[in-house]
């Protein structure tokens, strides 16, 4: 899943180039896990602070994954709008690098997720996902990972992309004629967050100056999420831990449900449950007894900080649903080959904490962004876009509502 191409090539040998195999970050002691072969292998994503080499913005430094900031396109010629049904561009949420050996057009392959954060929109928290891919031989990157002359697409910032969100810019700042914007709203926000001071220097140096970039990267803005790196680990072996944890949590859940009074958190009086799990329960809501929800908390307890779960096209479709309601009944087929899409990864509610959303908002109408989980389904054929200069295809993402907003 999320790794540099040279790491993937070493590990693909273990899977005999089967693109439908389990994710490629493989344990060395697989011989000890023969009894678990029927279990889907899961990779977990965790966020960490942005490393210094990522600050250049070059894609070759981001070819693992990232949260927030602006999208760093695998193909730097990508220049699109991502509107929600409300008509406002969605905010970039995250991207992951998940290449394939076959088909050849997906040798380099990345997925980009955007979500609506427009207050008052009925689709707030809903998302769109796009797949961008390139063959091994392309105009931007060397065919060999360790090539010292490997190209980096420097013209990425020269494209007409919004200085705030990184999506398609449709007009420029009238003063410097350098900063591009997708809307007047983003232009006003950029002026407020530093361009007022940077505009003269941008005009003089004929390039966009961003003196406030570090603060925005750390804290975000109303239109840009804070920026993080994504690193990947295997999900811990739950063959023993799950049985003990699930039994304890189920007992606590049922006992608390009996004693529960209206408005109280199910886990409030249970001293046996770790505080971090109380936090997760509070975030998701606990209005009804639901064994799917208990199973969710149990599984998450093995790695409570996970923000992403990845298991590409596994036959078991190992989605970790937050609750038993609001699941998709019909996944749209691929718009190109018309074949079925399959589960590839899901975004967890723990990511919401890292997005530093407004905490003073209390009503559902005013709430900024929320979800139980965002579940991404993609075409296993990784079809190429037809009649387009850029190989970018929209895939499908399902938003399961939070537990306290069950449909």
Short mmCIF file of C-alpha atoms in Angstrom, two decimals:
data_model
loop_
_atom_site.label_atom_id
_atom_site.label_comp_id
_atom_site.label_asym_id
_atom_site.label_seq_id
_atom_site.Cartn_x
_atom_site.Cartn_y
_atom_site.Cartn_z
CA UNK A 1 0.00 0.00 0.00
CA UNK A 2 1.75 3.13 1.23
CA UNK A 3 5.44 2.71 0.45
CA UNK A 4 8.08 3.81 -1.98
CA UNK A 5 8.28 1.88 -5.24
CA UNK A 6 11.59 0.17 -4.39
CA UNK A 7 10.11 -1.30 -1.20
CA UNK A 8 7.11 -2.49 -3.12
CA UNK A 9 9.22 -4.26 -5.73
CA UNK A 10 11.03 -6.29 -3.09
CA UNK A 11 7.80 -7.32 -1.45
CA UNK A 12 5.85 -8.03 -4.62
CA UNK A 13 8.13 -11.04 -5.17
CA UNK A 14 6.37 -12.71 -2.25
CA UNK A 15 3.01 -12.38 -4.00
CA UNK A 16 3.99 -13.60 -7.48
CA UNK A 17 2.78 -10.34 -8.97
CA UNK A 18 -0.82 -11.03 -7.98
CA UNK A 19 -2.48 -7.63 -7.77
CA UNK A 20 -5.36 -9.12 -5.80
CA UNK A 21 -3.07 -10.38 -3.07
CA UNK A 22 -3.13 -9.03 0.44
CA UNK A 23 -1.37 -5.69 1.01
CA UNK A 24 2.33 -5.94 0.42
CA UNK A 25 3.84 -4.96 3.77
CA UNK A 26 4.51 -8.51 4.86
CA UNK A 27 5.68 -9.91 8.19
CA UNK A 28 8.91 -11.90 8.20
CA UNK A 29 7.49 -14.68 10.37
CA UNK A 30 4.47 -15.59 8.26
CA UNK A 31 5.07 -19.27 8.94
CA UNK A 32 3.70 -18.76 12.42
CA UNK A 33 0.42 -17.39 11.09
CA UNK A 34 -0.82 -20.29 8.98
CA UNK A 35 -3.89 -20.66 11.13
CA UNK A 36 -4.93 -17.11 10.31
CA UNK A 37 -4.76 -17.36 6.51
CA UNK A 38 -8.51 -16.90 6.18
CA UNK A 39 -8.24 -13.59 8.02
CA UNK A 40 -7.81 -10.50 5.89
CA UNK A 41 -4.42 -8.87 6.34
CA UNK A 42 -4.82 -5.25 7.39
CA UNK A 43 -2.37 -2.39 7.23
CA UNK A 44 -2.97 0.56 9.52
CA UNK A 45 -2.14 4.19 8.83
CA UNK A 46 -1.00 6.60 11.53
CA UNK A 47 -0.24 10.30 11.30
CA UNK A 48 3.05 11.89 12.29
CA UNK A 49 4.62 15.32 12.01
CA UNK A 50 5.76 16.37 8.56
CA UNK A 51 9.43 15.60 7.97
CA UNK A 52 11.76 18.28 6.65
CA UNK A 53 12.32 16.70 3.23
CA UNK A 54 8.58 16.86 2.56
CA UNK A 55 8.54 20.62 2.75
CA UNK A 56 9.81 20.93 -0.82
CA UNK A 57 6.44 19.76 -2.09
CA UNK A 58 8.00 17.45 -4.69
CA UNK A 59 5.93 14.31 -5.21
CA UNK A 60 8.93 12.00 -4.92
CA UNK A 61 9.18 13.07 -1.27
CA UNK A 62 5.48 12.43 -0.64
CA UNK A 63 5.17 9.03 -2.30
CA UNK A 64 3.91 7.41 0.89
CA UNK A 65 0.94 9.43 2.00
CA UNK A 66 -0.12 12.67 3.58
CA UNK A 67 -3.05 14.29 5.34
CA UNK A 68 -4.12 17.89 4.82
CA UNK A 69 -2.43 20.82 3.18
CA UNK A 70 -2.76 20.83 -0.60
CA UNK A 71 -2.82 17.73 -2.80
CA UNK A 72 0.56 16.82 -4.31
CA UNK A 73 -0.43 15.26 -7.60
CA UNK A 74 1.33 12.19 -8.92
CA UNK A 75 0.85 13.73 -12.36
CA UNK A 76 1.60 17.44 -11.88
CA UNK A 77 -0.53 18.38 -14.88
CA UNK A 78 -3.70 17.50 -12.92
CA UNK A 79 -5.75 20.67 -12.50
CA UNK A 80 -9.34 20.01 -11.47
CA UNK A 81 -12.25 21.30 -9.44
CA UNK A 82 -13.86 19.04 -6.81
CA UNK A 83 -17.27 20.57 -6.09
CA UNK A 84 -19.73 19.22 -3.56
CA UNK A 85 -23.46 19.21 -4.31
CA UNK A 86 -23.58 22.60 -2.57
CA UNK A 87 -21.37 23.98 -5.35
CA UNK A 88 -18.36 24.71 -3.13
CA UNK A 89 -15.04 22.97 -3.72
CA UNK A 90 -14.33 20.23 -1.22
CA UNK A 91 -11.22 20.39 0.98
CA UNK A 92 -8.32 18.01 0.38
CA UNK A 93 -8.31 15.36 3.12
CA UNK A 94 -5.55 12.86 2.31
CA UNK A 95 -3.63 10.99 -0.37
CA UNK A 96 -1.94 7.58 -0.38
CA UNK A 97 0.48 5.94 -2.81
CA UNK A 98 -0.66 2.41 -3.67
CA UNK A 99 1.06 1.21 -6.91
CA UNK A 100 0.43 -1.97 -8.90
CA UNK A 101 2.61 -4.23 -11.03
CA UNK A 102 -0.31 -4.90 -13.35
CA UNK A 103 -1.91 -3.33 -15.28
CA UNK A 104 1.15 -1.45 -16.58
CA UNK A 105 -0.63 1.91 -16.66
CA UNK A 106 -0.89 1.78 -12.84
CA UNK A 107 2.80 1.21 -12.07
CA UNK A 108 2.54 4.51 -10.18
CA UNK A 109 -0.88 4.92 -8.58
CA UNK A 110 -2.26 7.28 -5.95
CA UNK A 111 -5.67 7.91 -4.41
CA UNK A 112 -6.85 11.36 -3.34
CA UNK A 113 -9.76 11.99 -0.95
CA UNK A 114 -11.61 15.29 -0.59
CA UNK A 115 -14.47 16.12 1.78
CA UNK A 116 -17.02 18.89 2.17
CA UNK A 117 -16.61 21.16 5.18
CA UNK A 118 -19.14 23.84 4.19
CA UNK A 119 -21.33 24.59 7.19
CA UNK A 120 -25.00 24.25 6.42
CA UNK A 121 -24.43 21.83 3.52
CA UNK A 122 -26.54 18.69 3.78
CA UNK A 123 -23.54 16.70 2.53
CA UNK A 124 -21.06 18.03 5.05
CA UNK A 125 -18.49 15.36 5.88
CA UNK A 126 -19.25 13.50 2.65
CA UNK A 127 -16.33 12.78 0.37
CA UNK A 128 -15.11 12.18 -3.18
CA UNK A 129 -12.09 10.08 -4.16
CA UNK A 130 -9.93 10.22 -7.30
CA UNK A 131 -7.38 7.77 -8.68
CA UNK A 132 -4.36 9.12 -10.57
CA UNK A 133 -1.84 6.79 -12.21
CA UNK A 134 1.18 6.70 -14.50
CA UNK A 135 3.07 3.91 -16.31
CA UNK A 136 6.65 3.10 -15.33
CA UNK A 137 7.92 5.09 -18.30
CA UNK A 138 6.51 8.59 -18.03
CA UNK A 139 7.42 12.23 -18.52
CA UNK A 140 8.02 12.99 -14.84
CA UNK A 141 9.95 10.27 -13.01
CA UNK A 142 12.92 8.04 -13.71
CA UNK A 143 12.23 4.36 -14.21
CA UNK A 144 14.66 3.59 -11.37
CA UNK A 145 14.09 4.70 -7.80
CA UNK A 146 17.79 5.28 -7.03
CA UNK A 147 18.58 7.25 -10.20
CA UNK A 148 20.39 10.42 -9.03
CA UNK A 149 19.06 12.27 -12.06
CA UNK A 150 15.48 11.30 -11.28
CA UNK A 151 13.21 14.10 -12.39
CA UNK A 152 11.09 16.12 -10.04
CA UNK A 153 8.21 18.01 -11.66
CA UNK A 154 9.18 21.54 -10.74
CA UNK A 155 6.42 23.13 -12.79
CA UNK A 156 3.75 21.93 -10.36
CA UNK A 157 3.54 25.31 -8.64
CA UNK A 158 3.52 27.16 -11.94
CA UNK A 159 0.17 25.67 -12.93
CA UNK A 160 -2.96 27.74 -12.38
CA UNK A 161 -3.83 26.21 -9.03
CA UNK A 162 -5.58 27.95 -6.16
CA UNK A 163 -3.04 29.29 -3.66
CA UNK A 164 -5.34 28.20 -0.81
CA UNK A 165 -6.67 24.73 -1.68
CA UNK A 166 -4.48 23.62 -4.60
CA UNK A 167 -7.43 22.99 -6.92
CA UNK A 168 -8.04 24.67 -10.27
CA UNK A 169 -7.47 28.43 -10.20
CA UNK A 170 -9.75 30.54 -12.38
CA UNK A 171 -8.44 34.06 -11.70
CA UNK A 172 -5.35 35.79 -10.31
CA UNK A 173 -4.71 38.42 -7.65
CA UNK A 174 -5.09 41.75 -9.44
CA UNK A 175 -2.20 43.29 -7.50
CA UNK A 176 0.62 40.76 -7.98
CA UNK A 177 -0.89 38.68 -10.80
CA UNK A 178 0.87 35.68 -9.25
CA UNK A 179 -1.51 34.13 -6.71
CA UNK A 180 -4.30 32.12 -8.34
CA UNK A 181 -7.68 31.38 -6.76
CA UNK A 182 -10.67 29.12 -7.31
CA UNK A 183 -13.10 31.57 -5.68
CA UNK A 184 -13.40 35.00 -4.12
CA UNK A 185 -13.87 33.31 -0.75
CA UNK A 186 -10.46 31.67 -0.98
CA UNK A 187 -8.91 34.93 -2.18
CA UNK A 188 -10.22 36.73 0.92
CA UNK A 189 -8.98 33.93 3.16
CA UNK A 190 -5.52 34.02 1.56
CA UNK A 191 -5.34 37.80 2.03
CA UNK A 192 -6.26 37.34 5.69
CA UNK A 193 -3.68 34.57 6.23
CA UNK A 194 -0.63 36.37 4.89
CA UNK A 195 -0.98 37.44 1.28
CA UNK A 196 -1.69 41.02 2.34
CA UNK A 197 1.94 41.19 3.49
CA UNK A 198 3.38 38.87 0.83
CA UNK A 199 1.69 40.36 -2.23
CA UNK A 200 4.36 43.02 -3.00
CA UNK A 201 7.20 40.48 -2.66
CA UNK A 202 5.31 38.00 -4.86
CA UNK A 203 5.00 40.63 -7.57
CA UNK A 204 8.65 41.63 -7.30
CA UNK A 205 10.05 38.08 -7.32
CA UNK A 206 7.46 36.80 -9.83
CA UNK A 207 6.67 33.78 -7.68
CA UNK A 208 4.26 33.09 -4.85
CA UNK A 209 5.72 34.05 -1.46
CA UNK A 210 4.11 32.35 1.56
CA UNK A 211 5.63 33.70 4.77
CA UNK A 212 2.79 32.20 6.82
CA UNK A 213 3.07 28.71 5.31
CA UNK A 214 4.42 27.06 8.47
CA UNK A 215 1.56 28.28 10.67
CA UNK A 216 -1.00 27.14 8.09
CA UNK A 217 0.70 23.76 7.80
CA UNK A 218 0.52 23.25 11.56
CA UNK A 219 -2.92 24.67 12.29
CA UNK A 220 -4.83 24.71 9.02
CA UNK A 221 -7.43 27.29 7.97
CA UNK A 222 -11.20 27.12 7.44
CA UNK A 223 -10.45 25.64 4.00
CA UNK A 224 -7.22 23.68 4.52
CA UNK A 225 -6.64 20.89 7.03
CA UNK A 226 -3.40 20.71 9.07
CA UNK A 227 -0.70 18.70 7.32
CA UNK A 228 0.72 15.34 8.47
CA UNK A 229 2.69 12.43 7.07
CA UNK A 230 1.11 8.98 7.01
CA UNK A 231 3.18 6.00 8.13
CA UNK A 232 2.10 2.38 7.92
CA UNK A 233 2.21 -0.57 10.29
CA UNK A 234 0.63 -4.02 10.37
CA UNK A 235 -2.42 -4.43 12.55
CA UNK A 236 -1.36 -6.22 15.76
CA UNK A 237 -2.12 -9.91 16.05
CA UNK A 238 -5.52 -10.07 17.67
CA UNK A 239 -5.88 -13.86 17.93
CA UNK A 240 -5.48 -13.69 21.71
CA UNK A 241 -5.99 -10.05 22.56
CA UNK A 242 -9.35 -9.78 20.83
CA UNK A 243 -10.98 -12.59 22.76
CA UNK A 244 -10.03 -11.15 26.13
CA UNK A 245 -10.72 -7.56 25.17
CA UNK A 246 -14.04 -8.28 23.48
CA UNK A 247 -15.34 -10.32 26.37
CA UNK A 248 -14.41 -7.58 28.84
CA UNK A 249 -15.80 -4.76 26.72
CA UNK A 250 -19.01 -6.61 25.86
CA UNK A 251 -19.64 -7.33 29.53
CA UNK A 252 -18.95 -3.71 30.43
CA UNK A 253 -21.12 -2.48 27.57
CA UNK A 254 -24.12 -4.60 28.53
CA UNK A 255 -23.80 -3.77 32.23
CA UNK A 256 -23.51 -0.06 31.52
CA UNK A 257 -26.50 -0.24 29.18
CA UNK A 258 -28.64 -1.62 32.00
CA UNK A 259 -27.57 1.18 34.32
CA UNK A 260 -27.62 3.90 31.71
CA UNK A 261 -29.70 7.03 32.20
CA UNK A 262 -30.65 9.35 29.37
CA UNK A 263 -27.79 11.62 28.31
CA UNK A 264 -25.03 9.62 30.01
CA UNK A 265 -22.14 8.01 28.19
CA UNK A 266 -22.37 4.22 28.21
CA UNK A 267 -18.78 3.90 29.40
CA UNK A 268 -18.80 6.68 32.01
CA UNK A 269 -18.76 4.45 35.07
CA UNK A 270 -16.62 1.66 33.72
CA UNK A 271 -13.16 1.90 35.22
CA UNK A 272 -11.93 -1.14 33.31
CA UNK A 273 -12.03 0.56 29.92
CA UNK A 274 -9.04 2.63 28.90
CA UNK A 275 -9.58 6.38 28.80
CA UNK A 276 -8.67 6.47 25.13
CA UNK A 277 -11.56 4.15 24.39
CA UNK A 278 -13.89 6.39 26.36
CA UNK A 279 -12.77 9.23 24.15
CA UNK A 280 -13.51 7.20 21.03
CA UNK A 281 -16.89 6.17 22.40
CA UNK A 282 -17.76 9.78 23.20
CA UNK A 283 -16.71 10.89 19.75
CA UNK A 284 -18.82 8.27 18.01
CA UNK A 285 -21.83 8.46 20.33
CA UNK A 286 -23.29 5.63 22.39
CA UNK A 287 -27.05 5.92 22.17
CA UNK A 288 -27.87 2.31 21.46
CA UNK A 289 -26.57 -1.13 22.22
CA UNK A 290 -25.02 -2.43 19.01
CA UNK A 291 -22.65 -5.38 18.93
CA UNK A 292 -21.14 -4.10 15.68
CA UNK A 293 -20.21 -0.95 17.55
CA UNK A 294 -18.72 -2.97 20.40
CA UNK A 295 -16.75 -5.00 17.87
CA UNK A 296 -15.51 -1.75 16.36
CA UNK A 297 -14.25 -0.49 19.72
CA UNK A 298 -12.66 -3.86 20.43
CA UNK A 299 -10.75 -3.94 17.16
CA UNK A 300 -9.69 -0.31 17.42
CA UNK A 301 -8.39 -0.93 20.94
CA UNK A 302 -5.51 -2.92 19.43
CA UNK A 303 -4.13 0.27 17.85
CA UNK A 304 -6.19 3.16 19.10
CA UNK A 305 -4.43 5.91 17.10
CA UNK A 306 -5.09 4.41 13.66
CA UNK A 307 -6.55 6.82 11.12
CA UNK A 308 -6.64 4.50 8.11
CA UNK A 309 -7.19 0.78 7.43
CA UNK A 310 -6.00 -0.72 4.13
CA UNK A 311 -6.69 -4.13 2.61
CA UNK A 312 -6.84 -3.91 -1.18
CA UNK A 313 -9.50 -6.01 -2.91
CA UNK A 314 -9.45 -8.79 -0.32
CA UNK A 315 -12.15 -11.39 -0.88
CA UNK A 316 -13.24 -11.02 2.73
CA UNK A 317 -13.91 -7.26 2.23
CA UNK A 318 -12.67 -6.46 5.73
CA UNK A 319 -14.50 -3.19 6.34
CA UNK A 320 -14.58 -2.29 10.02
CA UNK A 321 -18.05 -0.79 10.27
CA UNK A 322 -18.73 1.55 13.18
CA UNK A 323 -22.28 0.31 13.67
CA UNK A 324 -24.79 -1.99 12.02
CA UNK A 325 -26.77 0.72 10.20
CA UNK A 326 -26.08 2.99 7.23
CA UNK A 327 -24.15 0.51 5.12
CA UNK A 328 -24.17 0.63 1.30
CA UNK A 329 -26.49 -1.80 -0.45
CA UNK A 330 -25.25 -1.18 -3.98
CA UNK A 331 -21.70 -0.12 -4.83
CA UNK A 332 -21.61 1.64 -8.23
CA UNK A 333 -19.65 -0.21 -10.89
CA UNK A 334 -16.58 1.25 -12.55
CA UNK A 335 -17.62 3.99 -14.96
CA UNK A 336 -15.11 2.75 -17.56
CA UNK A 337 -15.12 -1.07 -17.62
CA UNK A 338 -18.48 -1.38 -15.81
CA UNK A 339 -17.05 -4.08 -13.58
CA UNK A 340 -17.65 -4.19 -9.82
CA UNK A 341 -15.63 -1.98 -7.52
CA UNK A 342 -14.12 -3.55 -4.41
CA UNK A 343 -13.03 -2.30 -1.01
CA UNK A 344 -9.52 -0.83 -0.84
CA UNK A 345 -9.29 1.25 2.33
CA UNK A 346 -11.24 3.19 4.92
CA UNK A 347 -10.64 6.40 6.86
CA UNK A 348 -11.24 6.19 10.58
CA UNK A 349 -12.98 8.70 12.89
CA UNK A 350 -9.76 9.13 14.86
CA UNK A 351 -8.52 11.36 12.03
CA UNK A 352 -11.09 13.98 13.02
CA UNK A 353 -9.10 14.73 16.16
CA UNK A 354 -6.00 15.62 14.16
CA UNK A 355 -7.92 17.93 11.82
CA UNK A 356 -8.30 20.48 14.65
CA UNK A 357 -11.92 21.21 13.86
CA UNK A 358 -13.94 23.84 15.70
CA UNK A 359 -14.97 22.66 19.16
CA UNK A 360 -17.45 25.45 19.94
CA UNK A 361 -19.98 24.18 17.37
CA UNK A 362 -22.72 22.25 19.14
CA UNK A 363 -25.68 21.81 16.80
CA UNK A 364 -25.77 19.26 14.02
CA UNK A 365 -26.60 22.01 11.52
CA UNK A 366 -23.49 23.98 12.46
CA UNK A 367 -21.18 21.00 12.83
CA UNK A 368 -18.22 21.23 10.48
CA UNK A 369 -17.04 17.74 9.51
CA UNK A 370 -17.99 14.38 10.96
CA UNK A 371 -18.18 10.73 9.96
CA UNK A 372 -18.26 7.26 11.43
CA UNK A 373 -15.98 5.99 8.68
CA UNK A 374 -15.26 6.81 5.03
CA UNK A 375 -15.03 3.60 2.99
CA UNK A 376 -13.31 3.68 -0.41
CA UNK A 377 -14.12 1.23 -3.21
CA UNK A 378 -12.01 1.11 -6.38
CA UNK A 379 -11.87 -0.74 -9.69
CA UNK A 380 -9.57 -3.82 -9.46
CA UNK A 381 -8.69 -3.33 -13.13
CA UNK A 382 -7.46 0.19 -12.41
CA UNK A 383 -8.89 1.29 -15.75
CA UNK A 384 -7.36 4.23 -17.56
CA UNK A 385 -9.38 7.35 -18.19
CA UNK A 386 -10.72 7.50 -21.73
CA UNK A 387 -10.11 10.46 -24.02
CA UNK A 388 -8.28 12.46 -21.36
CA UNK A 389 -4.81 13.95 -21.34
CA UNK A 390 -4.44 13.03 -17.65
CA UNK A 391 -5.17 9.55 -16.27
CA UNK A 392 -7.50 10.57 -13.45
CA UNK A 393 -10.65 8.61 -12.60
CA UNK A 394 -13.21 9.18 -9.87
CA UNK A 395 -13.87 6.14 -7.69
CA UNK A 396 -16.52 5.63 -4.98
CA UNK A 397 -16.49 6.48 -1.28
CA UNK A 398 -19.25 5.69 1.20
CA UNK A 399 -19.74 7.79 4.33
CA UNK A 400 -21.14 5.83 7.24
CA UNK A 401 -22.69 8.22 9.72
CA UNK A 402 -21.36 8.44 13.29
CA UNK A 403 -22.88 6.06 15.79
CA UNK A 404 -25.05 8.74 17.37
CA UNK A 405 -26.42 9.76 13.95
CA UNK A 406 -27.51 6.33 12.72
CA UNK A 407 -29.84 6.44 9.74
#
